[in-house]
CSV table of C-alpha atoms and ligand atoms in Angstrom, one decimal:
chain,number,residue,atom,x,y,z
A,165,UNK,CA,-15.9,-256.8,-35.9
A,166,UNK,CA,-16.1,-255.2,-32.7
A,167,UNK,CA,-18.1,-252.4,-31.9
A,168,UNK,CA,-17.5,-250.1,-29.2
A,169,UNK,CA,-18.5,-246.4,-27.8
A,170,UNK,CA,-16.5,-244.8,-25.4
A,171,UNK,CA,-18.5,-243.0,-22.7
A,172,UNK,CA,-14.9,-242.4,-20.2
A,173,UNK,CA,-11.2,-243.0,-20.3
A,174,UNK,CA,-12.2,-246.5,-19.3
A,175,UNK,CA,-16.0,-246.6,-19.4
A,176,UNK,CA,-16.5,-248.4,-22.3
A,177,UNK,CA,-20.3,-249.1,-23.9
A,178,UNK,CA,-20.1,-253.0,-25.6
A,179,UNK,CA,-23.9,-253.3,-25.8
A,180,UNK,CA,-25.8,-253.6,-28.9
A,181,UNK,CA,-28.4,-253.2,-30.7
A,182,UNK,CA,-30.9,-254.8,-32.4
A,183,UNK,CA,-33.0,-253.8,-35.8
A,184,UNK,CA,-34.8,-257.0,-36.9
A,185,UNK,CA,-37.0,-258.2,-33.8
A,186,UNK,CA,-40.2,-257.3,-34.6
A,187,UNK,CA,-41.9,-257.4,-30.7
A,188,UNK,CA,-39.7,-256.4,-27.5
A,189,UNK,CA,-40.9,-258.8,-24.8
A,190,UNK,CA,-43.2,-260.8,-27.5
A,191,UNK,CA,-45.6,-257.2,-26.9
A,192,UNK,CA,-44.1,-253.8,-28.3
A,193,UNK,CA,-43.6,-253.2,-31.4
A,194,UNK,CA,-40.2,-251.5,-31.9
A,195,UNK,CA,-40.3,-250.4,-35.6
A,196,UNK,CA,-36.8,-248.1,-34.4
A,197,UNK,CA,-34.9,-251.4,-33.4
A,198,UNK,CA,-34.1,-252.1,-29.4
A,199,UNK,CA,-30.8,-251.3,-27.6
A,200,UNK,CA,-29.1,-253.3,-25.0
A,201,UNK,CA,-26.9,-251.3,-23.4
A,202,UNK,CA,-23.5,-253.1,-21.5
A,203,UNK,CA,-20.8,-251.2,-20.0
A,204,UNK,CA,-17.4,-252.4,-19.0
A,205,UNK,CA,-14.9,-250.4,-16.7
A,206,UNK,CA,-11.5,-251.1,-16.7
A,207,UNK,CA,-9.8,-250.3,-13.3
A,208,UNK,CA,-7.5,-252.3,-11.6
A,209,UNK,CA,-10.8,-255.1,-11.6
A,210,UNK,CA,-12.5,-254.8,-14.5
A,211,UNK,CA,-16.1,-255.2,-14.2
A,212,UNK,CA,-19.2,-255.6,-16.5
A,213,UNK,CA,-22.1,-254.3,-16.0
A,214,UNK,CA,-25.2,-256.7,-16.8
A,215,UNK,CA,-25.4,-258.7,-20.5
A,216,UNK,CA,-27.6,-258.0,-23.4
A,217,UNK,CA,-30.4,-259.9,-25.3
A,218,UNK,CA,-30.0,-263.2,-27.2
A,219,UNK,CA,-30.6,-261.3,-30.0
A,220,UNK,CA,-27.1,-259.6,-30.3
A,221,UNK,CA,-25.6,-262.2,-27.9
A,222,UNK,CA,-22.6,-262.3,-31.0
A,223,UNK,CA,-21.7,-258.7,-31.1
A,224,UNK,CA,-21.9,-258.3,-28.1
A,225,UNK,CA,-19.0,-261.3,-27.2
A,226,UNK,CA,-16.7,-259.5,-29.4
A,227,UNK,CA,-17.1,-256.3,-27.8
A,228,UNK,CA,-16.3,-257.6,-24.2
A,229,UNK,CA,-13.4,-259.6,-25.6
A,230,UNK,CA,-11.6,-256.5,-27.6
A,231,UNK,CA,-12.1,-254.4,-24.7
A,232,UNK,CA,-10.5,-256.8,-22.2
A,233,UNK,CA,-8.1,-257.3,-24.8
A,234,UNK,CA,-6.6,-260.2,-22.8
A,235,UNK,CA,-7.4,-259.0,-19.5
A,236,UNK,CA,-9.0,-261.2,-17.1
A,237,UNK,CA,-12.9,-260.1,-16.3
A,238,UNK,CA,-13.3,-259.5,-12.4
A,239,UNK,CA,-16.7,-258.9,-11.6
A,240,UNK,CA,-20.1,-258.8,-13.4
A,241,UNK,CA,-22.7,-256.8,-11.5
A,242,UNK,CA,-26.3,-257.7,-12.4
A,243,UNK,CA,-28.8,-255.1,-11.9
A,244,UNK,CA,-32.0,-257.2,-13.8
A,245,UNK,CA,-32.7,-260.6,-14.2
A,246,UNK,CA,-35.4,-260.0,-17.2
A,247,UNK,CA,-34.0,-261.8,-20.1
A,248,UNK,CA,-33.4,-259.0,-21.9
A,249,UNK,CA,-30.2,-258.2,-19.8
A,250,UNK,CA,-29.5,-261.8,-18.4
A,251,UNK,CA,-29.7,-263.7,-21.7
A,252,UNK,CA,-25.9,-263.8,-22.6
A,253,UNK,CA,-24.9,-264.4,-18.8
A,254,UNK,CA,-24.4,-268.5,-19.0
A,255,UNK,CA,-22.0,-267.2,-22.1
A,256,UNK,CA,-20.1,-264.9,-19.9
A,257,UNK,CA,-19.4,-267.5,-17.2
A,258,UNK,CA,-18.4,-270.1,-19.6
A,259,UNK,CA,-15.8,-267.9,-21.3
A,260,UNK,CA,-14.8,-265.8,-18.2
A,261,UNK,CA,-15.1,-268.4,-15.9
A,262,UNK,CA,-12.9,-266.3,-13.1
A,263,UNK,CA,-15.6,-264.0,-12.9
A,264,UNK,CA,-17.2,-262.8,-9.4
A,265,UNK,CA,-21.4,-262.1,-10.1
A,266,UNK,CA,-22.4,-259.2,-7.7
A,267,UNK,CA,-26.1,-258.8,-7.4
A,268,UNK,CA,-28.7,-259.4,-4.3
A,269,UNK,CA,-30.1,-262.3,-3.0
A,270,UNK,CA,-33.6,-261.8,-4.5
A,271,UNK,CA,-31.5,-261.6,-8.1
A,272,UNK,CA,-29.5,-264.7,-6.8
A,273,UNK,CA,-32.8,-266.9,-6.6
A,274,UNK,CA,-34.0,-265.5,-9.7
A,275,UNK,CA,-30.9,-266.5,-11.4
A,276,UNK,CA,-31.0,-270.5,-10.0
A,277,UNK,CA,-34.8,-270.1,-11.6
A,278,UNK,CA,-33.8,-269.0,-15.2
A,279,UNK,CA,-30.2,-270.7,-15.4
A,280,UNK,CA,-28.1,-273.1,-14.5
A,281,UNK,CA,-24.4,-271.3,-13.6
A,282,UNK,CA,-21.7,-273.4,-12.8
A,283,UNK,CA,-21.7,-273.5,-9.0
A,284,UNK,CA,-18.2,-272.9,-9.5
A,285,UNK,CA,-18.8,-269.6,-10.5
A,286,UNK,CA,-17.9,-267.3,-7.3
A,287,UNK,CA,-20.6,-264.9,-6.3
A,288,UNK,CA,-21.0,-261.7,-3.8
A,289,UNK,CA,-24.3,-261.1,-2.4
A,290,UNK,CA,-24.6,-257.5,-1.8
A,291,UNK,CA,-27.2,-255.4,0.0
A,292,UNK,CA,-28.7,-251.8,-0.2
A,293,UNK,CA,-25.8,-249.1,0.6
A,294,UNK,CA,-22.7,-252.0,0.7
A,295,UNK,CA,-19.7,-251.1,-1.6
A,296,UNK,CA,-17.0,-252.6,-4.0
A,297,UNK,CA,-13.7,-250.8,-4.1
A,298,UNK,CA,-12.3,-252.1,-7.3
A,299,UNK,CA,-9.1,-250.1,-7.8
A,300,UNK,CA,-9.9,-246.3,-8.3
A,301,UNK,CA,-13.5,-246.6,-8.7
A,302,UNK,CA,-16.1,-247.3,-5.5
A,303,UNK,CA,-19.1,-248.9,-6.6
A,304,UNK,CA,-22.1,-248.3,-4.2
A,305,UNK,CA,-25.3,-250.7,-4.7
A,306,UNK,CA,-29.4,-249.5,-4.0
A,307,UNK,CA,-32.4,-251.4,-4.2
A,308,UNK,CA,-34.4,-250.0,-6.9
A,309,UNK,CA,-37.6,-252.9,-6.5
A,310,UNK,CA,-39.7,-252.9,-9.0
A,311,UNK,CA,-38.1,-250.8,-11.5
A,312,UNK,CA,-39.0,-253.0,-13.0
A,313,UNK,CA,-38.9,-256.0,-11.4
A,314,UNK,CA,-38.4,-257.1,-7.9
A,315,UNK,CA,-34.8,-258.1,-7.7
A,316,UNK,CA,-33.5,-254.6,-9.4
A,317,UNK,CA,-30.7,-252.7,-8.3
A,318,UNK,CA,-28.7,-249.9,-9.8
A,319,UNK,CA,-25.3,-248.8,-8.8
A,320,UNK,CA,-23.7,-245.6,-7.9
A,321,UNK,CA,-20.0,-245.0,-9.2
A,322,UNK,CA,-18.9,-242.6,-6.4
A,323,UNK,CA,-15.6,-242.0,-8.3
A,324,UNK,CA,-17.2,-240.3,-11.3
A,325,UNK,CA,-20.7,-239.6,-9.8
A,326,UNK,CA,-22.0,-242.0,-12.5
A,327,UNK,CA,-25.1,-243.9,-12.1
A,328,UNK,CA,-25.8,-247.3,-14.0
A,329,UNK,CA,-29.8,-246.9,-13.8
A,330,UNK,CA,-30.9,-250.5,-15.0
A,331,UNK,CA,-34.2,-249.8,-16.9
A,332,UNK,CA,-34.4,-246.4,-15.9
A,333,UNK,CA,-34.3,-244.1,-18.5
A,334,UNK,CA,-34.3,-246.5,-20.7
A,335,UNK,CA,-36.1,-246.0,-24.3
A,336,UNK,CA,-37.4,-247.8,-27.5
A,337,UNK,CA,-34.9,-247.3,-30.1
A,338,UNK,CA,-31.6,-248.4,-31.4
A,339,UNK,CA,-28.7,-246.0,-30.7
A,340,UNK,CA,-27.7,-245.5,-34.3
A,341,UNK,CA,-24.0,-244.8,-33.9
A,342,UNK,CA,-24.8,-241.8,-31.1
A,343,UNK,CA,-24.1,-242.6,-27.3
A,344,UNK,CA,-25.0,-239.7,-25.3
A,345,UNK,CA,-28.8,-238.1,-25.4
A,346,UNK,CA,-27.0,-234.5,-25.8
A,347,UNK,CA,-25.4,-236.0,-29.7
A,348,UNK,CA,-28.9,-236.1,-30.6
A,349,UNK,CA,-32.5,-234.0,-30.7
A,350,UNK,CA,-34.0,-235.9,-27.6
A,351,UNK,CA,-36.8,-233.9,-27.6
A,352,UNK,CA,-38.2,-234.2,-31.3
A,353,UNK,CA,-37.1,-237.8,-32.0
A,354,UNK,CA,-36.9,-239.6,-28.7
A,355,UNK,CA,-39.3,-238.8,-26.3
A,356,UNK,CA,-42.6,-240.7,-27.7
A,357,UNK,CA,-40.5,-243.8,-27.8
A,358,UNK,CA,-39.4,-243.2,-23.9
A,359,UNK,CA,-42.9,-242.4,-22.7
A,360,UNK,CA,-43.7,-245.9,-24.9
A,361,UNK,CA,-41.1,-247.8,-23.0
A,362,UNK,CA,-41.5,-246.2,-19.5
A,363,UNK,CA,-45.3,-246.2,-19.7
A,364,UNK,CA,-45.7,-249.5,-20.6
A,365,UNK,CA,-42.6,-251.2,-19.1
A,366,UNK,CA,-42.7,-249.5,-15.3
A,367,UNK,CA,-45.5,-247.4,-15.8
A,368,UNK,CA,-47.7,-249.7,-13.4
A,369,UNK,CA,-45.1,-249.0,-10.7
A,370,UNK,CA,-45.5,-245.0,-10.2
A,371,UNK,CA,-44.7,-244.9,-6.4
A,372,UNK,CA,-41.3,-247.5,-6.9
A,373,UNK,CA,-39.9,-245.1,-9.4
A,374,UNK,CA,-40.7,-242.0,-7.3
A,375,UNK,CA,-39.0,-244.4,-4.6
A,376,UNK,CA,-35.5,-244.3,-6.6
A,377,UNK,CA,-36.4,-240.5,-7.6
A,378,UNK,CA,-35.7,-239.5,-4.1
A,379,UNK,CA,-32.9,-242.1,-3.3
A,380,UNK,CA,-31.2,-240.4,-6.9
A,381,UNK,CA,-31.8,-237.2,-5.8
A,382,UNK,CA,-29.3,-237.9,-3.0
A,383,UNK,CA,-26.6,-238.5,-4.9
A,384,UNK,CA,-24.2,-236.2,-6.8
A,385,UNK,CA,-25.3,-237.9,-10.1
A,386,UNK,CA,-22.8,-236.7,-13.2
A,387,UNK,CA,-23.8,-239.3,-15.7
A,388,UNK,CA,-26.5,-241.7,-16.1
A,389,UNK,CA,-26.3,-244.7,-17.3
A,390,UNK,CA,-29.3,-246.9,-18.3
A,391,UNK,CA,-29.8,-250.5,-20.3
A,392,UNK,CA,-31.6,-249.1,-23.0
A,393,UNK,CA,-31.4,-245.8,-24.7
A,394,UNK,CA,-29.1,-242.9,-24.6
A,395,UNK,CA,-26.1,-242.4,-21.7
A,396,UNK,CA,-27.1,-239.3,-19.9
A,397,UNK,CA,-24.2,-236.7,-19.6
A,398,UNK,CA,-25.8,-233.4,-19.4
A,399,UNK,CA,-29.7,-232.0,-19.1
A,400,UNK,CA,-30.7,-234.9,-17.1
A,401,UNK,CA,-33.1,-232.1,-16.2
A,402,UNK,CA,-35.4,-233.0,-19.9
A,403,UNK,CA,-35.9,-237.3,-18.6
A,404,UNK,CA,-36.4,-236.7,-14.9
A,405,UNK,CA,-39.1,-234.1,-15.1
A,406,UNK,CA,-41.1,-236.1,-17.6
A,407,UNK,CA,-40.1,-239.4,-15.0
A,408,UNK,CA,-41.6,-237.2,-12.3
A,409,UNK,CA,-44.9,-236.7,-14.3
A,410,UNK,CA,-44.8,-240.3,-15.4
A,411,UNK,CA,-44.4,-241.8,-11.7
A,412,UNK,CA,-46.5,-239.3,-10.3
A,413,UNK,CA,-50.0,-240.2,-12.8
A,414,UNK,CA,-49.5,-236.3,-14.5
A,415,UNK,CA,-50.2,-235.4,-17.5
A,416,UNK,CA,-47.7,-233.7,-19.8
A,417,UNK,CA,-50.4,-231.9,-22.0
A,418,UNK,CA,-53.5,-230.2,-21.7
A,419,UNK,CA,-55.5,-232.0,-24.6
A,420,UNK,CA,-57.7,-234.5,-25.0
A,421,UNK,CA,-56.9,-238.2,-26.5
A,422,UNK,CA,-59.7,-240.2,-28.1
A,423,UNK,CA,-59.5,-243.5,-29.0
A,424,UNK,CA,-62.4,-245.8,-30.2
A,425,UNK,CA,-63.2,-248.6,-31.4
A,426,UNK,CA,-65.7,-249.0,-34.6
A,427,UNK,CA,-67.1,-252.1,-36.4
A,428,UNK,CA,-68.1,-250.0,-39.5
A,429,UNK,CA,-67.3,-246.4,-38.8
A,430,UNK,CA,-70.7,-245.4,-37.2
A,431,UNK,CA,-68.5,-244.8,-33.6
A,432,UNK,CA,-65.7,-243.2,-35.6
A,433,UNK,CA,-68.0,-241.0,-36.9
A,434,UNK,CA,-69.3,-240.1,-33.3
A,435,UNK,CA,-65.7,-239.3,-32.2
A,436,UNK,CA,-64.9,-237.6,-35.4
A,437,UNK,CA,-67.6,-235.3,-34.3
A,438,UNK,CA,-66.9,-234.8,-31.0
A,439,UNK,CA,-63.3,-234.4,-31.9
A,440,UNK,CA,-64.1,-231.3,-34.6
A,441,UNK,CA,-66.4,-229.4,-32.0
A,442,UNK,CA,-63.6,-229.8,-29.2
A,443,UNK,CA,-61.0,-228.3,-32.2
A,444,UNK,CA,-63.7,-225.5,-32.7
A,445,UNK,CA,-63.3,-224.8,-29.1
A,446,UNK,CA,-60.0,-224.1,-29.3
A,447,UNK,CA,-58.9,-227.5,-27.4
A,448,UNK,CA,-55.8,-229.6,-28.6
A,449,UNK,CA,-57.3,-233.4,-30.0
A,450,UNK,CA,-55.1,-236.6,-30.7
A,451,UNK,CA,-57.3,-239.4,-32.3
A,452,UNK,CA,-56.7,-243.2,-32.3
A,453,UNK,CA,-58.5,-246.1,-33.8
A,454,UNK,CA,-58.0,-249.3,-31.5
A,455,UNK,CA,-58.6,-251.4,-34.5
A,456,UNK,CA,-54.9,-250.3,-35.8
A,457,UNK,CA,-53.4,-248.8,-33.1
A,458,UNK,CA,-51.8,-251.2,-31.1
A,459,UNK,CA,-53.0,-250.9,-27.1
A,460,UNK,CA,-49.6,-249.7,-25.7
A,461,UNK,CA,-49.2,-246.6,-27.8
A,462,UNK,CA,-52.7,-246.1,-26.5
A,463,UNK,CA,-51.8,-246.5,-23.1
A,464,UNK,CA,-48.8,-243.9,-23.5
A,465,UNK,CA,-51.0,-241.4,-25.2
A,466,UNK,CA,-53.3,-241.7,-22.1
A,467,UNK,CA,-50.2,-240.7,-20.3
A,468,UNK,CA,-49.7,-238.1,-22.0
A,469,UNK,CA,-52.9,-235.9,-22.2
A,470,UNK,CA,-54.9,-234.4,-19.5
A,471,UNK,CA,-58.6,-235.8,-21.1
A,472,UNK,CA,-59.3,-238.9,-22.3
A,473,UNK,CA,-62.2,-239.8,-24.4
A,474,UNK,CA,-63.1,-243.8,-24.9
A,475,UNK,CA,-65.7,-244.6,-27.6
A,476,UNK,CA,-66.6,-248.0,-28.2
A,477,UNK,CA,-69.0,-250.0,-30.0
A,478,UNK,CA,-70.8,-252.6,-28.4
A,479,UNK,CA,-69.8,-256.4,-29.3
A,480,UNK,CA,-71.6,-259.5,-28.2
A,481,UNK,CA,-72.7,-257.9,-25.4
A,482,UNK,CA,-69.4,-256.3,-24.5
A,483,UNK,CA,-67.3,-253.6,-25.6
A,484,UNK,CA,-65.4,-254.1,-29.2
A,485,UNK,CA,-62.9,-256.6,-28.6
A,486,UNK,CA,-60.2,-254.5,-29.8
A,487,UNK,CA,-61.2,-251.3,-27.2
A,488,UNK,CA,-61.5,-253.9,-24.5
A,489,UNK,CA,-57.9,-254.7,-25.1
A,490,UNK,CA,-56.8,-251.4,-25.1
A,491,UNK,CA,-59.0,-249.9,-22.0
A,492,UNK,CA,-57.3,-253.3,-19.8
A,493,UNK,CA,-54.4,-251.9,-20.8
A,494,UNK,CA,-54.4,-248.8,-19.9
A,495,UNK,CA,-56.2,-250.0,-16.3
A,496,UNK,CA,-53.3,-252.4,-15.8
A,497,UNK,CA,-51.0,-250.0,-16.2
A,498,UNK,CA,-52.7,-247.7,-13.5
A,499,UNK,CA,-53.6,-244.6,-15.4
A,500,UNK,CA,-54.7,-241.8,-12.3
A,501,UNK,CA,-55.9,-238.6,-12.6
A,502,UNK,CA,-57.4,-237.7,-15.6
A,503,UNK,CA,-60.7,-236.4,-16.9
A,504,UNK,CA,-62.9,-239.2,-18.5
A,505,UNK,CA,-65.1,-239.0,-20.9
A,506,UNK,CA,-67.2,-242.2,-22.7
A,507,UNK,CA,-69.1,-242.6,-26.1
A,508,UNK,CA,-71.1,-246.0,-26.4
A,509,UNK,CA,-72.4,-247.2,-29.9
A,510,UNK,CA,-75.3,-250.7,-29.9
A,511,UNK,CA,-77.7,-251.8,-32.3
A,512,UNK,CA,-79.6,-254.2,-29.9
A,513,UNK,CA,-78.3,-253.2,-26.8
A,514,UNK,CA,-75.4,-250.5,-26.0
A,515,UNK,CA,-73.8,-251.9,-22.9
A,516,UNK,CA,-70.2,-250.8,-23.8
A,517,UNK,CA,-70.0,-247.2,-22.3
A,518,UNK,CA,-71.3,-248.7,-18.5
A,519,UNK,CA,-68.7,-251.7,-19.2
A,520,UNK,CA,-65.9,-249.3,-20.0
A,521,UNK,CA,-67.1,-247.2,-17.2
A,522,UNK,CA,-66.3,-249.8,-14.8
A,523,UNK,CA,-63.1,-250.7,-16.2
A,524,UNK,CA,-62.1,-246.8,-15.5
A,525,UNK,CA,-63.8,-246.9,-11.5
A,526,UNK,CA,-61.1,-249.4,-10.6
A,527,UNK,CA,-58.2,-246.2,-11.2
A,528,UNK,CA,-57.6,-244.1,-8.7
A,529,UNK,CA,-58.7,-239.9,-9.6
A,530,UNK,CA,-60.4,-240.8,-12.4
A,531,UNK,CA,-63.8,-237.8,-13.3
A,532,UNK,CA,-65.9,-238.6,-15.3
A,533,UNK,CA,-67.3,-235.6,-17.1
A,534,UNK,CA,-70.8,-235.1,-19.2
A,535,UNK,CA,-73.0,-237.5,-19.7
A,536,UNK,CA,-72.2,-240.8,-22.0
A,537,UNK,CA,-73.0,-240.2,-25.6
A,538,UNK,CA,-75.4,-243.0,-26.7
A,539,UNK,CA,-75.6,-243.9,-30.2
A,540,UNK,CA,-77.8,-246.5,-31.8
A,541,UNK,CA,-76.7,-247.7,-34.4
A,542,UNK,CA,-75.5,-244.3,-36.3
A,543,UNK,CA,-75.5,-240.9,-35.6
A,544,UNK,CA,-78.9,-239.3,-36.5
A,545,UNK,CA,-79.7,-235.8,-36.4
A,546,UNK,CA,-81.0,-235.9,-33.6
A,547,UNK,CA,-77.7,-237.8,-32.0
A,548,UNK,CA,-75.7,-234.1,-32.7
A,549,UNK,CA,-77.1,-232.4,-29.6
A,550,UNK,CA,-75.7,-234.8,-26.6
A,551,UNK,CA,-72.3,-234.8,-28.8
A,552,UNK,CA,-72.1,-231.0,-28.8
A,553,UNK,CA,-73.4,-231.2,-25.0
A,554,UNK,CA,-70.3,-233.5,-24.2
A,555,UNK,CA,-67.8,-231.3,-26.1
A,556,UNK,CA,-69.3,-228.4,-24.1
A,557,UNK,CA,-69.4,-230.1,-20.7
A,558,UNK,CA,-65.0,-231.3,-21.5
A,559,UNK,CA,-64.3,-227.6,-22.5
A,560,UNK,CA,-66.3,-226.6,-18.7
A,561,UNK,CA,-62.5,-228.3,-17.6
A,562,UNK,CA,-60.4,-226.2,-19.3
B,815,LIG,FE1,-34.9,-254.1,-20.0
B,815,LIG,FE2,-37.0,-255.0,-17.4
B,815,LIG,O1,-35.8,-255.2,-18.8
């Protein structure tokens, strides 16, 4: 059966979503289930905006088809070409087969790279600021490159001030009957998964974002509506400051986040202590252990706080596999501005706190603070005093 949310009069969600794939994009984890948000508007041309993932490629069909009820579909604008929002395109084409694609010529190649559409299939090539008058409604196109990839758009609907954001403002999570952010508590129950997605989907791509920031800020924007997540009617306020943080490298708390990684707890034990002293001195700790933690909750966490503590063990010369994977991470993704501090751990040789060390040089703003804590093997009595010195020389940031 078809299943439907209505946003307007004749805005109509027929996305879906999706509770049994264990890994979005074969990386994240999404143990809250995935959305992929469609919308259709019915004016005189009825037009679709972008598909949904193979995964729901079923419900989603229905939904188009009960809210065309009949009617032919005029338009499909694609703002993405990432599979996640192309997938069920071929399966548009072939049952609308009138259809017009709207999208830009970057989109156009990537399209002829990931398909073959019937060249039959009519298509308008559109271009930053162009429009489409489709009855009522005037839909105005931007460039949004690199949010996420380089062929994105989004579209302004200058009729109802609405903007269809592609992956912006986007989230982990399956909607779970709720549409709008403002039906549910945002705050307490979706945040963490947006700075997940955002972090580790566009986070690499600060100054594009703050690029469509300031295009968005030019608009009279009423409702916002991305391909994943909640639709955005009201307090758009709560997402765009924490985007403008995000983009911008800035943390949203003053705290520090420590993750390590630990063969047989001897480095857990180091960071355990570091971590109580800090608490003593009245400053706000979030531990992780890279061994279970999977790298991009680490790399939103280091979004998040203001100080970032690595501690690693040393491993065949390097640092712990498992802490290598999540420092890389959090490199690639272009972590700035934040306090560093390092705890190395080696039996023969501790090389892992210069090796992370380098990692971190390659970010831009990163401060090192203290000196690196060097433990061999365990922590020995005599191991307490540059631990407490470290603690000490983090609080001097405060
Ligand atoms: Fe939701 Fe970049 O795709």
């Amino acid at each position: 059966m078809h299943c439907i949310k209505k946003i307007t009069d004749n805005l109509l969600w027929v996305g879906a979503n999706d509770r049994r794939t264990a890994l979005f994009e074969g990386i994240y984890d999404i143990p809250d289930g995935m959305a992929y948000n469609s919308y259709l508007l019915m004016d005189e041309k009825t037009v679709l905006f972008d598909t949904v993932d193979k995964s729901v490629r079923s419900q989603f069909l229905e939904n188009v088809a009960a809210t065309l009820n009949g009617k032919p579909l005029d338009y499909m604008v694609i703002h993405h070409l990432e599979p996640d929002h192309s997938a069920t395109l071929e399966a548009i084409c072939t049952t609308y087969p009138e259809v017009t694609l709207v999208s830009n010529a970057k989109s156009f190649a990537f399209m002829a790279q990931f398909f073959d559409i019937d060249s039959k299939i009519k298509k308008l090539e559109v271009k930053e600021g162009e429009a489409l008058c489709i009855g009522v409604h005037n839909l105005k196109f931007v460039l949004a490159p690199m949010v996420h990839w380089p062929e994105v758009m989004v579209t302004f609907d200058e009729t109802t001030g609405t903007l269809f954001s592609a992956d912006a403002f986007g989230g982990f999570g399956a909607l779970n009957g709720a549409i709008f952010a403002d039906e549910v508590d945002w705050l307490r129950d979706y945040l963490d998964e947006s700075r997940r997605y955002y972090t580790n989907i566009v986070g690499k791509y600060g100054p594009q974002v703050q690029a469509l920031l300031a295009k968005a800020a030019g608009l009279d924007i009423k409702m916002i509506c991305p391909l994943h997540g909640f639709v955005w009617r009201k307090n758009f306020g709560e997402i765009i400051k924490y985007y403008k943080l995000w983009s911008a490298y800035e943390p949203e708390e003053q705290g520090v986040m420590i993750a390590y990684g630990s063969i047989y707890g001897n480095t857990e034990n180091a960071a355990e202590l570091l971590s109580c002293h800090l608490r003593d001195m009245g400053i706000r700790t979030v531990m992780f252990d890279a061994s279970v933690t999977p790298a991009p909750r680490i790399v939103a966490e280091s979004f998040k706080w203001s100080h970032l503590v690595f501690a690693a063990a040393t491993y065949n010369n390097s640092i712990f596999t498992k802490m290598d994977n999540a420092i890389t991470d959090v490199v690639a993704h272009n972590i700035q501005n934040r306090k560093v501090a390092l705890i190395e751990n080696g039996s023969w040789v501790a090389a892992s706190g210069k090796l992370m060390r380098q990692k971190l040089e390659a970010c831009k703003g990163i401060e090192f603070i203290g000196e690196t804590v060097s433990i061999k093997s365990a922590v020995k009595q005599e191991d307490l005093a540059q631990i407490k010195a470290l603690a000490q020389a983090i609080k001097n940031t405060f």
